[in-house]
Short mmCIF file of C-alpha atoms in Angstrom, two decimals:
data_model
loop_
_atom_site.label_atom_id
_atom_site.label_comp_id
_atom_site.label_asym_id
_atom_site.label_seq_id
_atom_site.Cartn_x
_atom_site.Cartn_y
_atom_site.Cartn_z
CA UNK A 114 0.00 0.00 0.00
CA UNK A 115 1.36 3.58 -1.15
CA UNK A 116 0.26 6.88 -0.11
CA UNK A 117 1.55 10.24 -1.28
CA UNK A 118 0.54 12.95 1.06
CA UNK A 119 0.45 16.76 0.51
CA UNK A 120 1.29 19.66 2.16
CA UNK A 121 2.02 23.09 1.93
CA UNK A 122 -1.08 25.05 0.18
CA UNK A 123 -2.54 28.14 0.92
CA UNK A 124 -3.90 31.57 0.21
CA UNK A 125 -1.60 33.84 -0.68
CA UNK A 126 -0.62 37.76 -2.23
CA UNK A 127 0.22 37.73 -5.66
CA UNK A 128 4.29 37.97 -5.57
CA UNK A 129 4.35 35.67 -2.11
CA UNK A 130 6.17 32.51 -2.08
CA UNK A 131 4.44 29.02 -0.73
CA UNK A 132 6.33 25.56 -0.37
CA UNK A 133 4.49 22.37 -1.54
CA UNK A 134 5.67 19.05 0.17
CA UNK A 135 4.64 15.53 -0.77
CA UNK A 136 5.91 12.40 1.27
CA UNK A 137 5.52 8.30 -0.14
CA UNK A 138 4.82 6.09 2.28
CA UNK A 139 4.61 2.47 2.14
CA UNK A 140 5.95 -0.82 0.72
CA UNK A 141 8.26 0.88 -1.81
CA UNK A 142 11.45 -0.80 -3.59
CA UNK A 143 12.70 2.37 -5.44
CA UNK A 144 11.02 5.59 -6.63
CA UNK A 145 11.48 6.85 -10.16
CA UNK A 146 10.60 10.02 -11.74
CA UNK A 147 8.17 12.81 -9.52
CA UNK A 148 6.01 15.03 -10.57
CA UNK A 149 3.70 18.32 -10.02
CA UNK A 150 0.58 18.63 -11.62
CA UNK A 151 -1.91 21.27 -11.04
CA UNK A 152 -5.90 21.19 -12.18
CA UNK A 153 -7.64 24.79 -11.95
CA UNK A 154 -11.84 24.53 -12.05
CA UNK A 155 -12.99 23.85 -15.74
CA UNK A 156 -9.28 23.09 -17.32
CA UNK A 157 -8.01 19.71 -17.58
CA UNK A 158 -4.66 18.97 -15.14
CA UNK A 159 -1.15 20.02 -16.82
CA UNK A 160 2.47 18.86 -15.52
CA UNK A 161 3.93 21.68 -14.13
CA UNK A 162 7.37 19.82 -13.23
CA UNK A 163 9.08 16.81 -12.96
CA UNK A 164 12.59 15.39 -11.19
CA UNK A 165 14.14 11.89 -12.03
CA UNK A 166 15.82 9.88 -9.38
CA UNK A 167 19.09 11.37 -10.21
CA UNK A 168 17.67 14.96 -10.29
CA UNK A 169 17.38 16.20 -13.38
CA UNK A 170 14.37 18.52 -13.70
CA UNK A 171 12.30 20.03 -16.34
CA UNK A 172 9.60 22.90 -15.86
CA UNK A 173 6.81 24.04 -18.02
CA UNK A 174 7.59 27.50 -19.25
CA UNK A 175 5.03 29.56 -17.80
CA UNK A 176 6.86 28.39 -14.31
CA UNK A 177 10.57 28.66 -15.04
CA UNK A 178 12.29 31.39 -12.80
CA UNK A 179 9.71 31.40 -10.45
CA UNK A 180 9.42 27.44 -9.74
CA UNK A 181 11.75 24.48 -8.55
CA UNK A 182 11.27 21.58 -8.09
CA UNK A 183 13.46 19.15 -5.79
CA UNK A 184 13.42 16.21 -3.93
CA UNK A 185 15.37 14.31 -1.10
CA UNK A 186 15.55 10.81 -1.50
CA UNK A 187 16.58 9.63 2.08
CA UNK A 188 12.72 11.50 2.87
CA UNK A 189 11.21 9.88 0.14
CA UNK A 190 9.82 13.29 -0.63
CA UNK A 191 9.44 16.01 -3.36
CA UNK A 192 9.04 19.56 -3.13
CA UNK A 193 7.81 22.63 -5.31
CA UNK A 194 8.64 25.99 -4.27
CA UNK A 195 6.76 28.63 -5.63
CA UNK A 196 7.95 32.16 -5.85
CA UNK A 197 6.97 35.19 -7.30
CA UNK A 198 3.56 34.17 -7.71
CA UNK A 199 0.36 34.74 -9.75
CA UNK A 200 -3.35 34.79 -9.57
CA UNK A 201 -3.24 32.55 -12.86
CA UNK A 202 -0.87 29.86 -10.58
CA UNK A 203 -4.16 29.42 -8.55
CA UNK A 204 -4.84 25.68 -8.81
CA UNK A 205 -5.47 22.34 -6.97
CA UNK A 206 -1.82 20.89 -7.25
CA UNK A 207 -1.03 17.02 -6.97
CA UNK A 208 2.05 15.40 -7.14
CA UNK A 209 2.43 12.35 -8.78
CA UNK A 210 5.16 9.42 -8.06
CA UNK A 211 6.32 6.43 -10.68
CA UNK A 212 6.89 3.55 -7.89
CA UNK A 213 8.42 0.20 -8.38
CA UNK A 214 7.04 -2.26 -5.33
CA UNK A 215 8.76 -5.43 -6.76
CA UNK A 216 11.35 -5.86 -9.51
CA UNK A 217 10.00 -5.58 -12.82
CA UNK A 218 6.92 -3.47 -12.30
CA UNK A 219 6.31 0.27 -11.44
CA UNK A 220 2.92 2.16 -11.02
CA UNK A 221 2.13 5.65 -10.79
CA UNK A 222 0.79 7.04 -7.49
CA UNK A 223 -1.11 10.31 -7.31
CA UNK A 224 -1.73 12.75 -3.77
CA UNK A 225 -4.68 14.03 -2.44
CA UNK A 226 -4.59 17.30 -4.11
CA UNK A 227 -3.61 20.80 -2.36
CA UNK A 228 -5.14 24.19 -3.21
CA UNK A 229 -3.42 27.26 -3.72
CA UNK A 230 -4.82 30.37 -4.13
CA UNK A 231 -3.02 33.62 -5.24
CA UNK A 232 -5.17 36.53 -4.75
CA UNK A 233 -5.54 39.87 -3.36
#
């Protein structure tokens, strides 16, 4: 059994900063690639970032410079810190985790889902 559990999300002025967490838990053998997605009302969800197991990253453009995402293995957790931010970042954000349980077979995990809110 794997969980991915959020944290982090928040109201917040446009320009502020917020910190998104997301801890696995569980029977896990290895964790591949991470994710952040985010899924405002209406649109469908987009990646926003993603971070192998050796930690290289990509961002979607309309976040580079003002995103990054990271991740510490020994934690078994990945981050997403959000800076200089804007009411069009508003979002439900959920990170997403490629898991291998046993050798030979890997499954992607979703969290719960964390709102942020940039507004004034």
């Amino acid at each position: 059994q794997v969980q991915l559990v959020e944290s982090g999300g928040g109201l917040v002025q446009p320009g502020g900063s917020l910190r998104l967490s997301c801890a696995a838990s569980g029977i896990i053998l290895s964790i591949n690639a991470m994710g952040w997605y985010r899924q405002a009302p209406g649109k469908e969800r987009e990646l926003v970032a993603t971070i192998t197991s050796s930690g290289s990253t990509n961002h979607v453009e309309s976040v580079k410079g003002r995103f990054t995402i990271s991740r510490d293995n020994a934690k078994r957790t990945v981050y997403l810190q959000m800076n200089s931010l804007k009411p069009e970042d508003t979002a439900v954000y959920y990170c997403n985790a490629n898991i291998r349980r046993v050798l030979g077979s890997s499954s992607n995990y979703w969290g719960q889902g964390t709102q942020v809110t940039v507004s004034s």
